[in-house]
CSV table of C-alpha atoms in Angstrom, one decimal:
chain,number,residue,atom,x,y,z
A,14,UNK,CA,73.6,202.2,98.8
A,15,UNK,CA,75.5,200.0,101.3
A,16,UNK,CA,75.7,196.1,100.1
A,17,UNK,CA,75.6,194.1,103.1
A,18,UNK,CA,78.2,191.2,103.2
A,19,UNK,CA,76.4,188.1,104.7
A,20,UNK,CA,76.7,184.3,103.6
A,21,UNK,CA,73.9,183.2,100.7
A,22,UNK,CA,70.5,181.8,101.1
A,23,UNK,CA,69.6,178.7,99.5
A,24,UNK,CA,66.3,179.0,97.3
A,25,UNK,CA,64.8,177.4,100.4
A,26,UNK,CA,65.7,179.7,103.2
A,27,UNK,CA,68.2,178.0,104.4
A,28,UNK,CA,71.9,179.3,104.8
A,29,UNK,CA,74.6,177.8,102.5
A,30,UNK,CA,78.0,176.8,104.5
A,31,UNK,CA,81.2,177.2,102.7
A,32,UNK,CA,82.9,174.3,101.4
A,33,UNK,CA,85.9,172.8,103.2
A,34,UNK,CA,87.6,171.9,100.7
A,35,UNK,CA,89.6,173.5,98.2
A,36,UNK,CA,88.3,174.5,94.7
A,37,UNK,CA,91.3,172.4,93.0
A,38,UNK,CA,89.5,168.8,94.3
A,39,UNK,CA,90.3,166.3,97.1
A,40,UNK,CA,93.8,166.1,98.3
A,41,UNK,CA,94.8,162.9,100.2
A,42,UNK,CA,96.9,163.2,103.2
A,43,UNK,CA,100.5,162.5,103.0
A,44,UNK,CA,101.4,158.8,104.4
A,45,UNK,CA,102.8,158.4,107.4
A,46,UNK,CA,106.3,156.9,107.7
A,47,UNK,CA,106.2,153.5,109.7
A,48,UNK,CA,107.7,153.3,112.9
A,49,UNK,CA,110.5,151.2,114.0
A,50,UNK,CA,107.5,149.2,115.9
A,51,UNK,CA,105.5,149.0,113.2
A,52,UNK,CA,108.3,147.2,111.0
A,53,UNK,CA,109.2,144.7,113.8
A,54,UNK,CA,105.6,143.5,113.5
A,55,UNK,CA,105.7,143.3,110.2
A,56,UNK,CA,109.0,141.2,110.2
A,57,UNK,CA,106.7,138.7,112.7
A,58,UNK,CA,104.0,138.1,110.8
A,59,UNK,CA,106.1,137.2,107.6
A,60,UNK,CA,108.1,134.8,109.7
A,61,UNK,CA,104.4,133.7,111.1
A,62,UNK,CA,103.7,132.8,107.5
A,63,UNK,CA,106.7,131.1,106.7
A,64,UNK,CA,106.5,128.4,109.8
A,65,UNK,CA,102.6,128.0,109.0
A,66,UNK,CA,104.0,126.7,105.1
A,67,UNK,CA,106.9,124.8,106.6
A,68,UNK,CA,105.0,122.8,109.2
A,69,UNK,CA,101.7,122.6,106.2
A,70,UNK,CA,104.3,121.3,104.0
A,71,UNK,CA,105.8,118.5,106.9
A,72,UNK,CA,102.3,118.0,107.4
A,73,UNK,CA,101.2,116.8,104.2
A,74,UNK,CA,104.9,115.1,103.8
A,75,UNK,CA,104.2,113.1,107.2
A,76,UNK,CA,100.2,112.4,105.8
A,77,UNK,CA,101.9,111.2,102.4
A,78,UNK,CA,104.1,108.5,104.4
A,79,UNK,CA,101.6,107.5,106.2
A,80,UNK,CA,99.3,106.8,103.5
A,81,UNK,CA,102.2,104.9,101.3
A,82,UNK,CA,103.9,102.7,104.1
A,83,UNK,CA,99.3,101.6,105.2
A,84,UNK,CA,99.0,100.9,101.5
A,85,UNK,CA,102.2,99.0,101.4
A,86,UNK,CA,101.8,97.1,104.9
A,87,UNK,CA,97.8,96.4,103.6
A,88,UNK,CA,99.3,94.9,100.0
A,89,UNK,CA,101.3,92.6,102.5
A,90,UNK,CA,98.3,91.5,104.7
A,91,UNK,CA,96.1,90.8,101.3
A,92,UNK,CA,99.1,88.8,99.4
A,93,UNK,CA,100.0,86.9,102.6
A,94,UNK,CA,96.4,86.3,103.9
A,95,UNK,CA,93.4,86.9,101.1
A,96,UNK,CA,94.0,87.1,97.8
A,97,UNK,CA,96.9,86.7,95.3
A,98,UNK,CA,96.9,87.9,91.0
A,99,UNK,CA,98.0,85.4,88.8
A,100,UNK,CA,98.3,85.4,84.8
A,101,UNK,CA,97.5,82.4,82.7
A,102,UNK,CA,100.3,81.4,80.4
A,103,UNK,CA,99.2,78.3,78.5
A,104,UNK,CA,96.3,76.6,76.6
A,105,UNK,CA,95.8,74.2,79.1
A,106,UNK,CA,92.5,75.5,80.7
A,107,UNK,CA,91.0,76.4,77.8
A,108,UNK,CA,88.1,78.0,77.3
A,109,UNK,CA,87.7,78.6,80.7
A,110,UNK,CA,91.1,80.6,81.2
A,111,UNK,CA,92.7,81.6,78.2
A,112,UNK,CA,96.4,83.0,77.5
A,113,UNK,CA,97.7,86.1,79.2
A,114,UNK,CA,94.4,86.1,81.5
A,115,UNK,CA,94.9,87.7,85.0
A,116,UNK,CA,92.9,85.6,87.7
A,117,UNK,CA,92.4,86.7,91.3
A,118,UNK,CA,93.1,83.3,93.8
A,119,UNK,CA,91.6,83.7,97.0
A,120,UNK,CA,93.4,82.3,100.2
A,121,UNK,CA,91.0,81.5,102.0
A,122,UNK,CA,90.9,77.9,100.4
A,123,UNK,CA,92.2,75.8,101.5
A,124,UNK,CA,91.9,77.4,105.2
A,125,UNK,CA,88.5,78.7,106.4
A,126,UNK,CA,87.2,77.0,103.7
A,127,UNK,CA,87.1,73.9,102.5
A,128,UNK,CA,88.5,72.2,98.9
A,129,UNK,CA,85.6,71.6,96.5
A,130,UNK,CA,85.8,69.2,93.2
A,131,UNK,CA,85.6,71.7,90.2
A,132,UNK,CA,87.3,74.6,92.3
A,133,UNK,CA,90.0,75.5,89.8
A,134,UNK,CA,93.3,76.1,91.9
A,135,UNK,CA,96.7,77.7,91.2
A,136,UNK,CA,99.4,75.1,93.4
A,137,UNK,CA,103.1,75.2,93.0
A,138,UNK,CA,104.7,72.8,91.1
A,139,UNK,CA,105.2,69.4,93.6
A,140,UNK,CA,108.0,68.2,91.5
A,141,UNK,CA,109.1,68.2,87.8
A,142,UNK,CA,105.7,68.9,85.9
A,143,UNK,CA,107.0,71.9,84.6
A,144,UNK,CA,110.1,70.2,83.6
A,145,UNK,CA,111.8,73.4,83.6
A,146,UNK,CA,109.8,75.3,81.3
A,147,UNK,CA,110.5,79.1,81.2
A,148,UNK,CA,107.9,81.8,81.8
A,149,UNK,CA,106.9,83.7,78.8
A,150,UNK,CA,109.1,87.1,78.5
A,151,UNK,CA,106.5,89.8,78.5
A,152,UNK,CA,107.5,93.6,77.1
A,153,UNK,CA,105.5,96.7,76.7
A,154,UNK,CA,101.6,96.8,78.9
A,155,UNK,CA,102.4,93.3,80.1
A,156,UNK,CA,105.4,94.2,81.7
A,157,UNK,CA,104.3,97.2,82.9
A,158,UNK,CA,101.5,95.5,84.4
A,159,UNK,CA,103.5,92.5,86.1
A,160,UNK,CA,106.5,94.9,87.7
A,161,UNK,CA,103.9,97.3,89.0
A,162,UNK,CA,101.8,93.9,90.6
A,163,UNK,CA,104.9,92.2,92.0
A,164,UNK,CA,106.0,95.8,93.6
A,165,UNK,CA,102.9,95.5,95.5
A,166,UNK,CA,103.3,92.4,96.4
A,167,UNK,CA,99.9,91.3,94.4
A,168,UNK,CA,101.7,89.0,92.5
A,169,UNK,CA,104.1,86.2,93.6
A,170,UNK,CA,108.2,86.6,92.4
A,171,UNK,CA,107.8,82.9,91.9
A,172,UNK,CA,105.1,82.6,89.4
A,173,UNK,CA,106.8,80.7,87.1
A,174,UNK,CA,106.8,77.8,89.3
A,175,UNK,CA,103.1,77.6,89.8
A,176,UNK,CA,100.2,75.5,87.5
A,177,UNK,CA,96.4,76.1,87.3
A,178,UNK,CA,94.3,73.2,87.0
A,179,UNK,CA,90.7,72.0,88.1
A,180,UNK,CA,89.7,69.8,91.3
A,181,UNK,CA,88.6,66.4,90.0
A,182,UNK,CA,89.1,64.2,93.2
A,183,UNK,CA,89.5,65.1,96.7
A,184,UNK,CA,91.3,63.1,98.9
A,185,UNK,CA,90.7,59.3,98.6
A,186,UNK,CA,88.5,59.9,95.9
A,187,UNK,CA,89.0,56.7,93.3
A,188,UNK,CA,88.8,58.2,89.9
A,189,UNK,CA,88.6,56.2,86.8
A,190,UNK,CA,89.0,56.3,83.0
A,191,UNK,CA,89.1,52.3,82.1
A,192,UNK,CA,89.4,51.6,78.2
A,193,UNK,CA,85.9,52.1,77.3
A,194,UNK,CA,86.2,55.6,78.6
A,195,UNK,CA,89.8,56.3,76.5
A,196,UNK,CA,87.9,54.6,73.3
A,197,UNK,CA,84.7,56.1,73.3
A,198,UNK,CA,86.0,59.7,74.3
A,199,UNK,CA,84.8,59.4,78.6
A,200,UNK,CA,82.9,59.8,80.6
A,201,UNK,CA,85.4,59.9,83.7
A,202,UNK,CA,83.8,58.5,87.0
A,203,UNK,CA,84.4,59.5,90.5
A,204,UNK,CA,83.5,56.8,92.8
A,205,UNK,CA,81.4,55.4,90.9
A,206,UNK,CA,79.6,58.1,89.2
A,207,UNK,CA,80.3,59.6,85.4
A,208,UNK,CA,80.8,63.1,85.6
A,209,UNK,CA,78.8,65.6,83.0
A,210,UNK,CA,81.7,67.7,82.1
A,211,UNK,CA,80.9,71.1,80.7
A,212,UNK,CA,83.9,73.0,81.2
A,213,UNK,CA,85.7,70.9,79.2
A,214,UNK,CA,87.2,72.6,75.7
A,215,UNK,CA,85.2,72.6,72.7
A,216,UNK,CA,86.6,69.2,70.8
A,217,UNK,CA,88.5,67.9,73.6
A,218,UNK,CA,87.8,64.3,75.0
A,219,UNK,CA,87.6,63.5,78.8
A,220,UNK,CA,90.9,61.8,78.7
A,221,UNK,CA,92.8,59.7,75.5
A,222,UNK,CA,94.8,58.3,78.8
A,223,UNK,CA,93.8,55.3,81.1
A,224,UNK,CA,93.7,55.6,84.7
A,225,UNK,CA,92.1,53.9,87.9
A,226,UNK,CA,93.5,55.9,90.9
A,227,UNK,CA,92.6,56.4,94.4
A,228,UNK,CA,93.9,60.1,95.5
A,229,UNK,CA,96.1,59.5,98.8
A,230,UNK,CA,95.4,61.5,101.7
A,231,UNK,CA,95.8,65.2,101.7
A,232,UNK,CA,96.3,65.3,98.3
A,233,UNK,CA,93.6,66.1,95.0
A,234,UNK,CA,93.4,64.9,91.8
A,235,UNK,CA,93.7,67.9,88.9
A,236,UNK,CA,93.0,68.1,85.2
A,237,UNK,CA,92.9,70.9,83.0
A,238,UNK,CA,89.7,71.8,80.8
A,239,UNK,CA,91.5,71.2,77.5
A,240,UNK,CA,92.0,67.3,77.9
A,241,UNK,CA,94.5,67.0,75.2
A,242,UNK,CA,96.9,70.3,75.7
A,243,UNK,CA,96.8,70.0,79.5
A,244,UNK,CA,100.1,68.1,81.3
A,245,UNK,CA,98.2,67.3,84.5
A,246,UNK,CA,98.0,64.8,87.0
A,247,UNK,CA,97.2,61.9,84.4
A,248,UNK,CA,101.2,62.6,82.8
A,249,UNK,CA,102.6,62.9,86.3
A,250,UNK,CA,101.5,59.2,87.7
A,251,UNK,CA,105.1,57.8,87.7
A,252,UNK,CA,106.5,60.8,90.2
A,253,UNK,CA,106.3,61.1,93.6
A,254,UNK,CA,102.5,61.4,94.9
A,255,UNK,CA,101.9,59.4,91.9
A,256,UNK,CA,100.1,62.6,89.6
A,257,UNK,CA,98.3,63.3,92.7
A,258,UNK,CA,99.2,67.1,94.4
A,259,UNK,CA,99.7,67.9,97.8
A,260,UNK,CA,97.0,70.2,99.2
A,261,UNK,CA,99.8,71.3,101.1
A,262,UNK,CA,101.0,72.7,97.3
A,263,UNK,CA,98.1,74.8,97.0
A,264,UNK,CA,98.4,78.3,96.8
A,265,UNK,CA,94.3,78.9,97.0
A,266,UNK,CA,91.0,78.9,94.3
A,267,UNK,CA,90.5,80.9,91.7
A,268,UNK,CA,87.4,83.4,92.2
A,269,UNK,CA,87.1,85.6,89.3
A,270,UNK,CA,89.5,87.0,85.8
A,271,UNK,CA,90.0,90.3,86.1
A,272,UNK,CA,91.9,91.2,82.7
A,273,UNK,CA,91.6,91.7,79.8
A,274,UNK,CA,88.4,93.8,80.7
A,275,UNK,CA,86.5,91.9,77.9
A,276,UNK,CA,86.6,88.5,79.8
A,277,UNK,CA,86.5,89.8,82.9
A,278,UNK,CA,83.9,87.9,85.0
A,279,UNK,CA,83.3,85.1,88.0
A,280,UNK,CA,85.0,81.8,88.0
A,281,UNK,CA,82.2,79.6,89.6
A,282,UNK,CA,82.4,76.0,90.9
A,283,UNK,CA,80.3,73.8,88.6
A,284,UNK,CA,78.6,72.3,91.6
A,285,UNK,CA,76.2,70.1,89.2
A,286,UNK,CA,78.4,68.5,87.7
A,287,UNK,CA,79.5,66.4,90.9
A,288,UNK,CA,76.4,67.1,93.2
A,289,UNK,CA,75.7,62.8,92.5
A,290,UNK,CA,79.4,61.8,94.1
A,291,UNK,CA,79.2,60.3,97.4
A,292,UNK,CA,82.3,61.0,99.6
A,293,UNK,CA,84.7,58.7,99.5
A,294,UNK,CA,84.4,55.5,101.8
């Protein structure tokens, strides 16, 4: 009997091909070697690469500048034109403003806007009130804080020469603590009319010194809130301007304490207090 060599049926009828491939498993083909072309263009697209991170790094070097030399020039423009820190460095404002305190002053007063009585203002010394006393040394947070402020020009290089006080009479004003006022602990008057003080520190009398003044023109009357710990414009009536300061002096109100975060709040104008005072005649 012949046996007939012809390619196998699948149970189906249908014919099975051989495989192509060998019994031993896939075999990838062998790599081709890269052409002289081939590395050329691969020599250009790493130098591609490297400008794209040289001109991203530039980029953000340029962008950083940028942003540091707008925040400096916009420090500038607030200091000079809007607002200025300050830090509080005596009793004398007490319990209003207390020690080591950081105020904002706005600039815009006196300017846009006018000088109110009981606007509390920073104004640089007109003239021996200080009588050369230093500015506390500060170390540690303090200092930190202060360098970091003055570098930004948020706070003045001059601070030591400034004062906080509050706004009792504006210009030609005639304010007035006779004898019965120094005796029986106030109340001070402003033409005419006794002031309601409620600022004033808990304990401290209106004024233990006598006084009749009328403010001269361009100039303000300022006390501090604790009476008896505050060398103000009643202690200064023998020098020049005769206690009074020139507005000329001021350096702008204070709006709000920023620091420590615990007294952080508004400084507002106590607007009852003098809402009864005419303007001066």
């Amino acid at each position: 009997m012949r046996v007939i060599d012809r390619p196998t049926e699948d149970l189906d009828g249908q014919t099975r091909r051989p495989s192509p491939w060998s019994r031993e498993g896939l075999v990838p083909n062998p790599p081709e070697e890269a052409s002289p072309a081939d590395d050329e263009a691969g020599r250009r697209g790493h130098r591609h690469v490297a400008e794209r991170r040289r001109n991203g790094a530039v980029s953000m070097l340029r962008e950083t500048v940028i942003i540091l030399v707008s925040a400096l020039v916009l420090s500038l423009v607030v200091k000079t034109f809007l607002i200025q820190a300050f830090f509080i460095p005596s009793p004398s404002m007490h319990d209003t403003l207390v020690e080591d305190d950081r105020i904002l002053v706005s600039k815009l007063t006196p300017g846009p806007f006018d000088l109110r009585r009981g606007d509390i203002v920073v104004f640089k010394d007109p003239g021996g009130w200080l009588n050369g006393a230093a500015e506390p040394e500060l170390t540690g947070v303090n200092k930190a804080v202060r360098e970091v402020l003055t570098f930004i020009g948020l706070y003045p290089q001059d601070a030591g020469e400034h004062l906080v006080k509050r706004v009792i009479g504006l210009p030609g004003d005639r304010v007035v603590c006779d004898k019965a006022c120094q005796e029986q602990g106030g109340p001070i008057t402003v033409n005419g009319v006794p002031l309601d003080e409620p600022y004033i520190a808990p304990g401290a009398r209106p004024s233990e010194v006598p006084f009749d003044v009328v403010v001269p023109a361009d100039s303000l009357w300022v006390m501090g809130d604790n009476r008896q710990r505050s060398f103000d414009s009643r202690y200064n009536m023998g020098k020049p301007g005769g206690g009074s300061v020139p507005v000329a002096n001021v350096v702008g109100t204070a709006f709000v304490t920023v620091w420590p975060l615990d007294r952080a709040g508004l400084l507002r104008n106590p607007s009852a207090t003098f809402e009864d005072v005419p303007d001066a005649s």
